[in-house]
JSON list of C-alpha atoms in Angstrom, two decimals:
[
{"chain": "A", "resi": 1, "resn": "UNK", "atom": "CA", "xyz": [-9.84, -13.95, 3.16]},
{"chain": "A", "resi": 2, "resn": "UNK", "atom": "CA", "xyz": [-8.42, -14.09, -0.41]},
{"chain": "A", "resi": 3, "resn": "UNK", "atom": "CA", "xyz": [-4.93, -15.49, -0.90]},
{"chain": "A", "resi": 4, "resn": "UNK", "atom": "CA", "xyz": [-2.75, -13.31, -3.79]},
{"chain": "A", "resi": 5, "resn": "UNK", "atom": "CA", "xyz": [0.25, -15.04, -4.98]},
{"chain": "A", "resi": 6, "resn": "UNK", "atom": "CA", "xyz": [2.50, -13.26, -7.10]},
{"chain": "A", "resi": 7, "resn": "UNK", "atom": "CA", "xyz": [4.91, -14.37, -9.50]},
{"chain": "A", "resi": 8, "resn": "UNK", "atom": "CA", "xyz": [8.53, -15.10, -8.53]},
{"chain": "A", "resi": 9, "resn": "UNK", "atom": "CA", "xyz": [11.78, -12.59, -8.53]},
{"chain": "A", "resi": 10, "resn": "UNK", "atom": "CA", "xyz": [13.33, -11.09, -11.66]},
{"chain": "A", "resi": 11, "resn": "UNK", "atom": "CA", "xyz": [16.58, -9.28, -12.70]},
{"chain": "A", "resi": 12, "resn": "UNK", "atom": "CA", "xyz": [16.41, -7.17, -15.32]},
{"chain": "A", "resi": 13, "resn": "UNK", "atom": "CA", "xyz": [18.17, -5.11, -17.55]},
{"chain": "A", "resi": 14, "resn": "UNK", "atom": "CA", "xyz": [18.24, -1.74, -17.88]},
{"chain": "A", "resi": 15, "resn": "UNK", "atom": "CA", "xyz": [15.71, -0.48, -20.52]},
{"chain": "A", "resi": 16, "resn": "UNK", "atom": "CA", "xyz": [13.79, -3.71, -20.45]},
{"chain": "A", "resi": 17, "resn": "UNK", "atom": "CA", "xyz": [10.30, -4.39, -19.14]},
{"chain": "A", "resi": 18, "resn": "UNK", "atom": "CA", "xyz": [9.18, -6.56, -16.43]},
{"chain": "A", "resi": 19, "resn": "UNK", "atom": "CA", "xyz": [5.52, -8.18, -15.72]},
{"chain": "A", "resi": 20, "resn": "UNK", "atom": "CA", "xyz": [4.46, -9.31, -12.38]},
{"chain": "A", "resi": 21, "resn": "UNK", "atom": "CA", "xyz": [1.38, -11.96, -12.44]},
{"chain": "A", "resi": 22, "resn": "UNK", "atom": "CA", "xyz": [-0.58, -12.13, -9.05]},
{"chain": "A", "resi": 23, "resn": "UNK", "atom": "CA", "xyz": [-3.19, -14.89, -8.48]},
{"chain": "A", "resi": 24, "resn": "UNK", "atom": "CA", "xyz": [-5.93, -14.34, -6.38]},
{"chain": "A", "resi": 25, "resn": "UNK", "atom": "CA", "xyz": [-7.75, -17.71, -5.01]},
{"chain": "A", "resi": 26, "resn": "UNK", "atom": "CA", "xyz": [-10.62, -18.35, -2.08]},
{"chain": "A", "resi": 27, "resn": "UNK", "atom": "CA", "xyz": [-12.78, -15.27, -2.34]},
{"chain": "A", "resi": 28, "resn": "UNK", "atom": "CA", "xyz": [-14.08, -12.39, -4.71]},
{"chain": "A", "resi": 29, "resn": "UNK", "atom": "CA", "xyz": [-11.96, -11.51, -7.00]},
{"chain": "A", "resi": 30, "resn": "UNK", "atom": "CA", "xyz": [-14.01, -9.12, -10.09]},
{"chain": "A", "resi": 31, "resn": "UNK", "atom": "CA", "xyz": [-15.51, -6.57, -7.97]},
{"chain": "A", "resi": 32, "resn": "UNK", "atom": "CA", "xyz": [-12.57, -4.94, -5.72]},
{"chain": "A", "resi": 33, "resn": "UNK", "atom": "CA", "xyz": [-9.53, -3.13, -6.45]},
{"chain": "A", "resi": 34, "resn": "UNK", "atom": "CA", "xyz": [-6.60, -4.83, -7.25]},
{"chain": "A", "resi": 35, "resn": "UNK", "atom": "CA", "xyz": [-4.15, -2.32, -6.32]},
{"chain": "A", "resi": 36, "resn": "UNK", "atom": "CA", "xyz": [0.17, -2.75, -7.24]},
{"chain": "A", "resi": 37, "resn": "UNK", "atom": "CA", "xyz": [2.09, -1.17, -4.72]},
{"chain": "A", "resi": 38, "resn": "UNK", "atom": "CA", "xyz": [5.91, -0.97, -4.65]},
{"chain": "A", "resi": 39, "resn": "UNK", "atom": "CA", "xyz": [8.87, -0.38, -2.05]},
{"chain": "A", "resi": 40, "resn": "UNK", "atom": "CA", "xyz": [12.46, 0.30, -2.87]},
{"chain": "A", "resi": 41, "resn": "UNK", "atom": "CA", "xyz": [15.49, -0.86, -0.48]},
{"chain": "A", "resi": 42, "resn": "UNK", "atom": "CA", "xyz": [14.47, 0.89, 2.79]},
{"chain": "A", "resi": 43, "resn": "UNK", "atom": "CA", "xyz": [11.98, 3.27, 1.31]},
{"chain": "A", "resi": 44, "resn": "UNK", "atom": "CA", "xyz": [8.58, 3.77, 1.76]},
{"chain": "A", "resi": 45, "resn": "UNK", "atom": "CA", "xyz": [5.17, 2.77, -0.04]},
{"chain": "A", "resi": 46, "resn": "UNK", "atom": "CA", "xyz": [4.31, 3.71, -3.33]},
{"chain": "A", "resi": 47, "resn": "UNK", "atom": "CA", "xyz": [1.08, 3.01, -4.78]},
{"chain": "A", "resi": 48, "resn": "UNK", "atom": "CA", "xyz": [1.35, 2.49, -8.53]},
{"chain": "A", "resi": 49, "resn": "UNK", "atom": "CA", "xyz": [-1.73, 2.09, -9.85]},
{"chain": "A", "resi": 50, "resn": "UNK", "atom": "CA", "xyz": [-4.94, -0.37, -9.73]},
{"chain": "A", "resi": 51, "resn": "UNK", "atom": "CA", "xyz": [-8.09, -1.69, -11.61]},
{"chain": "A", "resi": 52, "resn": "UNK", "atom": "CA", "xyz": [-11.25, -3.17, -10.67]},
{"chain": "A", "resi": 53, "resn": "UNK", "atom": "CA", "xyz": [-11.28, -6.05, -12.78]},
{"chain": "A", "resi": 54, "resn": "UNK", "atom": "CA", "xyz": [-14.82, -6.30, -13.49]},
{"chain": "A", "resi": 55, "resn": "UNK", "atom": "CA", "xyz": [-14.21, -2.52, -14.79]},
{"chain": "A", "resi": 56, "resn": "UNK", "atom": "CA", "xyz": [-11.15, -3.27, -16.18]},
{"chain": "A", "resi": 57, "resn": "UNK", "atom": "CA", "xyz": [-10.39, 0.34, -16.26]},
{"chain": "A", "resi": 58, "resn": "UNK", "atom": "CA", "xyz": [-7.08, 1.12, -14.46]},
{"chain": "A", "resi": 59, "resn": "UNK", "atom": "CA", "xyz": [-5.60, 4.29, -13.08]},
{"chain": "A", "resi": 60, "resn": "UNK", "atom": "CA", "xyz": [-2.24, 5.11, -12.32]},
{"chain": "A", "resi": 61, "resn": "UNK", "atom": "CA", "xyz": [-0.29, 7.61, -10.26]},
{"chain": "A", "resi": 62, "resn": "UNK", "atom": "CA", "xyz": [1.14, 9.94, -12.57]},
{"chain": "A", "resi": 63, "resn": "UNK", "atom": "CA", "xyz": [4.75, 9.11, -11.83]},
{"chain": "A", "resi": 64, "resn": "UNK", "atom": "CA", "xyz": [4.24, 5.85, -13.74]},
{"chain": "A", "resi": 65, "resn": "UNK", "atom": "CA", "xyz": [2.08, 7.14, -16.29]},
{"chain": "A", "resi": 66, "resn": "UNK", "atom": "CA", "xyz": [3.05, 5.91, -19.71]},
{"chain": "A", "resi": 67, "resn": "UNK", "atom": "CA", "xyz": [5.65, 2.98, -18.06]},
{"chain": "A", "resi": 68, "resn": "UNK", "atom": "CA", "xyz": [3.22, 1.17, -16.20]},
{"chain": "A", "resi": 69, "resn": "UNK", "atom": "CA", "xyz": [0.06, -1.12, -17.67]},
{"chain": "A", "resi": 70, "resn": "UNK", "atom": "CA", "xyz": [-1.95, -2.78, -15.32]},
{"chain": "A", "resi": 71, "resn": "UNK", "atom": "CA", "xyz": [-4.74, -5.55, -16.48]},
{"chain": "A", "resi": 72, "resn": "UNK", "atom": "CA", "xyz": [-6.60, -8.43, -14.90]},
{"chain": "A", "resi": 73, "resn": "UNK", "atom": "CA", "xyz": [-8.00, -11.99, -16.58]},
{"chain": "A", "resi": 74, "resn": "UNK", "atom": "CA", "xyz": [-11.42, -12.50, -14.63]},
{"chain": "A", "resi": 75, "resn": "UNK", "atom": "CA", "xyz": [-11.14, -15.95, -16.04]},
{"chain": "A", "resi": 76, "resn": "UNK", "atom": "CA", "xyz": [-8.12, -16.61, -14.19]},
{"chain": "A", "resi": 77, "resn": "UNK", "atom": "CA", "xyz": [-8.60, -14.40, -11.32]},
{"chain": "A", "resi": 78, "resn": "UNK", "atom": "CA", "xyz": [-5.45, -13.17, -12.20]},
{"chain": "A", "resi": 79, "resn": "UNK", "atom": "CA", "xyz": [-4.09, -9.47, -12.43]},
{"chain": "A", "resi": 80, "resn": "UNK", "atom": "CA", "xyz": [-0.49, -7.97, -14.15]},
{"chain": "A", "resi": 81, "resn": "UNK", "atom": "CA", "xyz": [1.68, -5.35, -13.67]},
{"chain": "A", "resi": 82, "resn": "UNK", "atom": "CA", "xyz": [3.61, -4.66, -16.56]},
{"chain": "A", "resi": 83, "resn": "UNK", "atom": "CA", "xyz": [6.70, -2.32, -16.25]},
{"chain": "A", "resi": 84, "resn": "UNK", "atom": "CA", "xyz": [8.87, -0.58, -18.92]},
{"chain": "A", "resi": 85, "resn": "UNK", "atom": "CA", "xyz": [11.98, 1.52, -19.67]},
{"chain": "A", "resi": 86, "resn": "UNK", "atom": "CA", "xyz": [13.35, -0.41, -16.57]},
{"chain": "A", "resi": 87, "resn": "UNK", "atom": "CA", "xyz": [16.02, 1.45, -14.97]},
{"chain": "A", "resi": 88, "resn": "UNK", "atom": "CA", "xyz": [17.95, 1.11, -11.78]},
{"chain": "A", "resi": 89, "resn": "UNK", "atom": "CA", "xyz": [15.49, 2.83, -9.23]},
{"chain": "A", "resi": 90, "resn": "UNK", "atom": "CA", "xyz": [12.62, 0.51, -10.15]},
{"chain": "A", "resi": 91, "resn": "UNK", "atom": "CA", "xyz": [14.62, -2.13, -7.96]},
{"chain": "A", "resi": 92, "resn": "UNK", "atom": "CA", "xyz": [11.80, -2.66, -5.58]},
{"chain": "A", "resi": 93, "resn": "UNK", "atom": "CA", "xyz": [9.41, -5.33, -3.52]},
{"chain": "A", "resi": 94, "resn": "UNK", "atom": "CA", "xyz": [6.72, -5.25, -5.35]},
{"chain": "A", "resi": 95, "resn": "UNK", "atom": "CA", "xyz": [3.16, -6.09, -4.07]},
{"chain": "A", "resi": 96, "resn": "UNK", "atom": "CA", "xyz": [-0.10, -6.71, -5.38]},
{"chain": "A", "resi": 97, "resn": "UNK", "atom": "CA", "xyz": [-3.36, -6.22, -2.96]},
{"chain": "A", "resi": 98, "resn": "UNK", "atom": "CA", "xyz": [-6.85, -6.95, -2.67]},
{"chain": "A", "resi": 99, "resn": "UNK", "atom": "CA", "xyz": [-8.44, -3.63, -1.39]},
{"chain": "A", "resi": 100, "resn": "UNK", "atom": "CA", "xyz": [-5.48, -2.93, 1.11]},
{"chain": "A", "resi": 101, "resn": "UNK", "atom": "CA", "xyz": [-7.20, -5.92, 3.20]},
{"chain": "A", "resi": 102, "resn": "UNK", "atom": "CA", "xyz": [-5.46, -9.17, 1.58]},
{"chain": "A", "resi": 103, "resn": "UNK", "atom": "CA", "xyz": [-1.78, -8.88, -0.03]},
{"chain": "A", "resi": 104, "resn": "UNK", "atom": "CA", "xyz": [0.36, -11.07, -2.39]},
{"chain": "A", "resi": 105, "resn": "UNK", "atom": "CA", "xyz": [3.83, -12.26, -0.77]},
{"chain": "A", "resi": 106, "resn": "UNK", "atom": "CA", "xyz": [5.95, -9.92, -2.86]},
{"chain": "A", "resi": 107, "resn": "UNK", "atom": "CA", "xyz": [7.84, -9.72, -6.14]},
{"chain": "A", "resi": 108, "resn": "UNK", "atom": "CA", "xyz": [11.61, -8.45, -5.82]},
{"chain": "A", "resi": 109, "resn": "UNK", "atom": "CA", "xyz": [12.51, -6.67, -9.51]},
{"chain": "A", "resi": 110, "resn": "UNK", "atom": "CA", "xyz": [16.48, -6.29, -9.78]},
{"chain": "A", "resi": 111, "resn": "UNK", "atom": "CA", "xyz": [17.47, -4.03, -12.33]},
{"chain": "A", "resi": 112, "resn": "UNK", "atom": "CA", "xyz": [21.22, -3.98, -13.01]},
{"chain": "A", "resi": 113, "resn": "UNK", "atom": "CA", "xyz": [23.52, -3.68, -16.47]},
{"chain": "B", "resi": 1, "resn": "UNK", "atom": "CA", "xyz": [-2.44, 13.61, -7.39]},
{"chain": "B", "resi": 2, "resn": "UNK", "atom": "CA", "xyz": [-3.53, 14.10, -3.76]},
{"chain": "B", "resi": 3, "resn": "UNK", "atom": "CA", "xyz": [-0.23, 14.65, -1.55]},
{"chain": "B", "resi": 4, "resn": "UNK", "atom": "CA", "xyz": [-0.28, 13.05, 1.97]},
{"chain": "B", "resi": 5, "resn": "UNK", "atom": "CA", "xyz": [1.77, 14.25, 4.05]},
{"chain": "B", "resi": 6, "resn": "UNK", "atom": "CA", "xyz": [2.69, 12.33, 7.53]},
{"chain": "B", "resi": 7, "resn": "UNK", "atom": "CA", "xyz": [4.42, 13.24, 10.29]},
{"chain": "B", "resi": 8, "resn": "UNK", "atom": "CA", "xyz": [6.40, 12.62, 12.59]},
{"chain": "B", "resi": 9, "resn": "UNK", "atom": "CA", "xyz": [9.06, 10.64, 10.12]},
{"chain": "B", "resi": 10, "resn": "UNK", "atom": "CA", "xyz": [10.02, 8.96, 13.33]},
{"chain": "B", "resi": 11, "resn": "UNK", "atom": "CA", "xyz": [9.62, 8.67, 17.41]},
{"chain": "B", "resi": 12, "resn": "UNK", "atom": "CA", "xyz": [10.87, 6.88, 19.46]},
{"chain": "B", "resi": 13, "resn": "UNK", "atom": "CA", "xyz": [8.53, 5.74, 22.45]},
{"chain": "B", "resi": 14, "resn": "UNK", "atom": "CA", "xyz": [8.32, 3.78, 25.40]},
{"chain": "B", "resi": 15, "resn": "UNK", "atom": "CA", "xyz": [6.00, 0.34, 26.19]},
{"chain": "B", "resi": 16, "resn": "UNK", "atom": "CA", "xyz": [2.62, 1.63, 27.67]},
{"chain": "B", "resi": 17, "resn": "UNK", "atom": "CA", "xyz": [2.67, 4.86, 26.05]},
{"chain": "B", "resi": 18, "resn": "UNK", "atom": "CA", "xyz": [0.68, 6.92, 23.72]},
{"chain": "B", "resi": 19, "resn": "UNK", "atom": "CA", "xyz": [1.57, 7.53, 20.56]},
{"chain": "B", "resi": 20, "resn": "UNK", "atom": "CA", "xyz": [-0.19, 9.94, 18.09]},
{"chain": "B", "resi": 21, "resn": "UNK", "atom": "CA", "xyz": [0.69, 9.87, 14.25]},
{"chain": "B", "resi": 22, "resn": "UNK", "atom": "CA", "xyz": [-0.57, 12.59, 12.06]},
{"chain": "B", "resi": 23, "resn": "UNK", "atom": "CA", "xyz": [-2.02, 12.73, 7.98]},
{"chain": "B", "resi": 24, "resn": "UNK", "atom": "CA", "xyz": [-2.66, 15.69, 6.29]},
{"chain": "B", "resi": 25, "resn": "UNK", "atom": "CA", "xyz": [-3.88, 15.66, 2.66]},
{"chain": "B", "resi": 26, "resn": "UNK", "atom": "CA", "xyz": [-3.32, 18.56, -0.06]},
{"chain": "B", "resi": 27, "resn": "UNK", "atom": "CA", "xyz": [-7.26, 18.62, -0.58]},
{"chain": "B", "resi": 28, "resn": "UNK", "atom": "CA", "xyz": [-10.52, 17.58, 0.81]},
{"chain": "B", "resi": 29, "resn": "UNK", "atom": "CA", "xyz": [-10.87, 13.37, 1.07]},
{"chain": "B", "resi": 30, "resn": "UNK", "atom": "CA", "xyz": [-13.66, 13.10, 3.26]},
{"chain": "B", "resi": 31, "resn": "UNK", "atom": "CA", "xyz": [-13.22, 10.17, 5.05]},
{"chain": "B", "resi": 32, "resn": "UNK", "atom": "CA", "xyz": [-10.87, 7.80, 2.70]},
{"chain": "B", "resi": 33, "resn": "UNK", "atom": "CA", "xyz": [-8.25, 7.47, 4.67]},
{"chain": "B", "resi": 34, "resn": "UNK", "atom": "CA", "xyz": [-6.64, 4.30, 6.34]},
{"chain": "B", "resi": 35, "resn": "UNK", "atom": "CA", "xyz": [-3.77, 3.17, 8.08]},
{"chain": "B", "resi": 36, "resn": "UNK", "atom": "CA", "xyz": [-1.62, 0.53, 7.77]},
{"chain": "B", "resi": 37, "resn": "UNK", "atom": "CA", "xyz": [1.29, -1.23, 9.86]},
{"chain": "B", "resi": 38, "resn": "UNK", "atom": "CA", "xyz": [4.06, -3.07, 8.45]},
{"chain": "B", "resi": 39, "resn": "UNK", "atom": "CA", "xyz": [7.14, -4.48, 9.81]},
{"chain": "B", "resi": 40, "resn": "UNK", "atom": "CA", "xyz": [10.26, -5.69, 8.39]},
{"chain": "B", "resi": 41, "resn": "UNK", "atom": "CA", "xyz": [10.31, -7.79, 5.61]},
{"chain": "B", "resi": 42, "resn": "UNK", "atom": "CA", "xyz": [7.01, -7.97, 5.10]},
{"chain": "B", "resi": 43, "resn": "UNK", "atom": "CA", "xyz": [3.97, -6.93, 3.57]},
{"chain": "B", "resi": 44, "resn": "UNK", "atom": "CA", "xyz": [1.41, -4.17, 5.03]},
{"chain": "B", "resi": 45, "resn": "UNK", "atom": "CA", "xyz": [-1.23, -5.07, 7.19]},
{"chain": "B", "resi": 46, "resn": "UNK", "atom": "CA", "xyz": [-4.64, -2.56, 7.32]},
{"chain": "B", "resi": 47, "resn": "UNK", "atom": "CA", "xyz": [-5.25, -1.27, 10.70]},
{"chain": "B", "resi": 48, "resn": "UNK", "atom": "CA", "xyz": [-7.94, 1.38, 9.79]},
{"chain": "B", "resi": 49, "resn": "UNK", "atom": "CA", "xyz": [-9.68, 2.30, 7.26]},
{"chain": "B", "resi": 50, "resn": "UNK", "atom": "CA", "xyz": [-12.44, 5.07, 5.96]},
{"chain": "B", "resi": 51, "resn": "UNK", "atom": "CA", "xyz": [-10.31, 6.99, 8.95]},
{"chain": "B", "resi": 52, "resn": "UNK", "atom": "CA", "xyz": [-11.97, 5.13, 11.80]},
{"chain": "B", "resi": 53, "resn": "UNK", "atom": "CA", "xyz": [-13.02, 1.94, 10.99]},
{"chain": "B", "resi": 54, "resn": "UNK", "atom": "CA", "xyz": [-10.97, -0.67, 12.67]},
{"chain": "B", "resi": 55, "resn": "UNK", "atom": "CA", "xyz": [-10.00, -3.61, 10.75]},
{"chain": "B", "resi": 56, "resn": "UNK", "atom": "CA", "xyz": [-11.56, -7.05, 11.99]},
{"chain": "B", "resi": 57, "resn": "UNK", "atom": "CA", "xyz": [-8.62, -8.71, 13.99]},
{"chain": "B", "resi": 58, "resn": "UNK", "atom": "CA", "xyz": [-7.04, -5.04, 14.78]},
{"chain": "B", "resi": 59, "resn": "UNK", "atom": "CA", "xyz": [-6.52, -4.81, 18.80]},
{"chain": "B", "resi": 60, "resn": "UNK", "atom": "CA", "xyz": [-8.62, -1.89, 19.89]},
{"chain": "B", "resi": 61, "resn": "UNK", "atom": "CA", "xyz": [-6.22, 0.35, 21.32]},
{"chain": "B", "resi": 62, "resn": "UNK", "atom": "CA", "xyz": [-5.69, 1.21, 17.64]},
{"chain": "B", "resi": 63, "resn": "UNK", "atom": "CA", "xyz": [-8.04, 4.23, 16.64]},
{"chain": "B", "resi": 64, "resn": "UNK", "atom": "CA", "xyz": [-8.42, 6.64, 14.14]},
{"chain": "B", "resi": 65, "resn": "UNK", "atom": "CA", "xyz": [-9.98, 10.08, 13.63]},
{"chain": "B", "resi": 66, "resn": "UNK", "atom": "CA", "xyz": [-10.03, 13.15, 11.34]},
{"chain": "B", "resi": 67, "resn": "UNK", "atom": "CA", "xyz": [-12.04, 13.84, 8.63]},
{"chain": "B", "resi": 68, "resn": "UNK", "atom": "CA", "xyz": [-11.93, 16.49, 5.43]},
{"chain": "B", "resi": 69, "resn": "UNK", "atom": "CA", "xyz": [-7.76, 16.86, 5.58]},
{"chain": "B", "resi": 70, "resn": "UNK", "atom": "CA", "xyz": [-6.33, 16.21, 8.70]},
{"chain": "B", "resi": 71, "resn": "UNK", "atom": "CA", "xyz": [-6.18, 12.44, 10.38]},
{"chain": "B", "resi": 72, "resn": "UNK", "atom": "CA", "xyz": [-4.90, 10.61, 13.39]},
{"chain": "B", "resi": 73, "resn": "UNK", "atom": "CA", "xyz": [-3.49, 7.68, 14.31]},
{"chain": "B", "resi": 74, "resn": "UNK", "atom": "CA", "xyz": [-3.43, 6.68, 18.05]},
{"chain": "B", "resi": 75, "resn": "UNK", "atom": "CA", "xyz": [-2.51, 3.73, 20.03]},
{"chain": "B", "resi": 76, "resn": "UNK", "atom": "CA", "xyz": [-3.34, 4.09, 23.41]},
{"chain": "B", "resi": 77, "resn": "UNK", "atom": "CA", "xyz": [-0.77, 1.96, 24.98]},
{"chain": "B", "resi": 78, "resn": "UNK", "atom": "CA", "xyz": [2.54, 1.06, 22.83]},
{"chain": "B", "resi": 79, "resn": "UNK", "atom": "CA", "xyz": [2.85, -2.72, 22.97]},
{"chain": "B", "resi": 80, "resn": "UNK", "atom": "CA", "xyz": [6.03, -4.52, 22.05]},
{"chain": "B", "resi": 81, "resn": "UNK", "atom": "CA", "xyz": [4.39, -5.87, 18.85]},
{"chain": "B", "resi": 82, "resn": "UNK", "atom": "CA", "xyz": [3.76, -2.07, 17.86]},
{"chain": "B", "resi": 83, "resn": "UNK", "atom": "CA", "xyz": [7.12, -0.92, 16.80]},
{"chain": "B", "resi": 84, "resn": "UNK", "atom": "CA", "xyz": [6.99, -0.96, 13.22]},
{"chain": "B", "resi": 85, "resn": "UNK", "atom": "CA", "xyz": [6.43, 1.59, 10.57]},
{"chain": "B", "resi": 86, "resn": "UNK", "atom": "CA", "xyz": [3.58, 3.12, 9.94]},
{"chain": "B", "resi": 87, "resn": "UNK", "atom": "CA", "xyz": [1.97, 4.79, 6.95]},
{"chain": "B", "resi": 88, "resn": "UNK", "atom": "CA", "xyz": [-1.36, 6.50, 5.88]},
{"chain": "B", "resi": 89, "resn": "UNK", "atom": "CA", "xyz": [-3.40, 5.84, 2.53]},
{"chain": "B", "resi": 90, "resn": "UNK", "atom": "CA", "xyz": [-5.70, 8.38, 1.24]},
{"chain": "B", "resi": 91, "resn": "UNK", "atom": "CA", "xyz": [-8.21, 5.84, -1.21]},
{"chain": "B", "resi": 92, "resn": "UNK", "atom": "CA", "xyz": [-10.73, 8.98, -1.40]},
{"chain": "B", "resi": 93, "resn": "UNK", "atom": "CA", "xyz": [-9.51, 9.39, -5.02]},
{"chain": "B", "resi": 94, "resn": "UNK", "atom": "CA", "xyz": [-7.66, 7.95, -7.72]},
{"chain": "B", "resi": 95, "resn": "UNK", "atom": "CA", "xyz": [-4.67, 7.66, -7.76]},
{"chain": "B", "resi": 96, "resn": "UNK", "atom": "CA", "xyz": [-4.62, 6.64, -4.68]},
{"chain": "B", "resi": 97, "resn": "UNK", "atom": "CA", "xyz": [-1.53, 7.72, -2.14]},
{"chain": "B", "resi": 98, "resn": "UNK", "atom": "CA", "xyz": [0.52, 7.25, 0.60]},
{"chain": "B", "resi": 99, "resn": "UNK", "atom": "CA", "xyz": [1.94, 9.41, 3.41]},
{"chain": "B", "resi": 100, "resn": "UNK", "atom": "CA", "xyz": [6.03, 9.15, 3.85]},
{"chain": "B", "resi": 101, "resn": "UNK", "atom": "CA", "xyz": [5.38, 7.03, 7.00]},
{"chain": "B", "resi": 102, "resn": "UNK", "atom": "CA", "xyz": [6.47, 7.17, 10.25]},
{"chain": "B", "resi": 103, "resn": "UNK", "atom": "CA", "xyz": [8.57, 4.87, 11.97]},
{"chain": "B", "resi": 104, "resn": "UNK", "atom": "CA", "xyz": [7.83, 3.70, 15.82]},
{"chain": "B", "resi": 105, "resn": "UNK", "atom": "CA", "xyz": [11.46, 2.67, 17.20]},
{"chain": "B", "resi": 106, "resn": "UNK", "atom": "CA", "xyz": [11.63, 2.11, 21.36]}
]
């Protein structure tokens, strides 16, 4: 089993960008997807995109096409969500996971003026 | 992108009972389909996944089925631990998506 752990909370502003680190440790890292997956305050699961760092080609869902940049450091074992034109309905939990299997604790993003 | 549609939104069941949660998906994804739990406050746990396949650690009277566009989720006999929401992921196809989920309240 591969531990993820993911960078701490953040508050935002509105219109700024945010980038969520999540460290993966005691297993394969390169060769799986490393998917970011988000929830808003009582909402439901939203996968935002993912990459397969060997790859390192990532896809997206189109709602966060353009906003959203997703990388990984194979070096590190370390993957990034990176998050722009923040506004107030990307508050959200915001996961990282290791093929759906093994997930990162969570990231809460705030975004208030 | 692939919609996923899952229903019910919400039922409300008893301990020892059956409960059946459906997926369908706008087109054809085979069998990429899987099925997670997750309870409050924290993160998702797999329970199925390539539509049948049950996770290592997963109590068997979780199962899945379906195939093409049209999955199920059943657990035979509702224990306490079971209430929690659940949701469907199609991973057939990039981007990869989830059903609304369903939430399993006694």
């Amino acid at each position: 089993q591969v531990q993820l752990v993911q960078s701490g909370a953040e508050v935002k502003r509105p219109g700024s960008s945010v980038k969520v680190s999540c460290k993966a440790s005691g297993g394969s890292f390169s060769s799986f997807t490393i998917s970011w997956v988000r929830q808003a305050p009582g909402q439901g699961l939203e996968w935002m995109g993912g990459i397969i760092p060997i790859f390192g080609t990532a896809y997206y869902a189109q709602k966060f096409q353009g906003r959203v940049t997703i990388t990984a450091d194979e070096s590190t074992t370390t993957a990034y969500m990176e998050l722009s034109s923040l506004r107030s309905e990307d508050t959200a939990q915001y996961y990282c996971s290791r093929d759906g299997v093994d997930w990162g604790q969570g990231t809460l993003v705030s975004v208030s003026s | 992108d692939i919609q996923m549609t899952q229903s019910p939104s919400s039922l409300s069941a008893s301990v020892g009972d059956r409960v059946t949660i459906t997926c369908r998906a706008s087109q054809d994804i085979r069998s990429g389909l899987g099925w997670f739990q997750q309870k409050p406050g924290k993160a998702p746990k797999r329970l199925i996944y390539a539509a049948s396949n049950l996770q290592s650690g997963v109590p068997s009277r979780f199962s899945g089925s379906g195939s093409g566009t049209e999955f199920t989720l059943t657990i035979s006999s509702l224990q306490p631990e079971d209430f929690a929401t659940y949701y469907c992921l199609q991973h057939n196809t990039y981007p990869l998506t989830f059903g609304g989920g369903t939430k399993v309240e006694i």
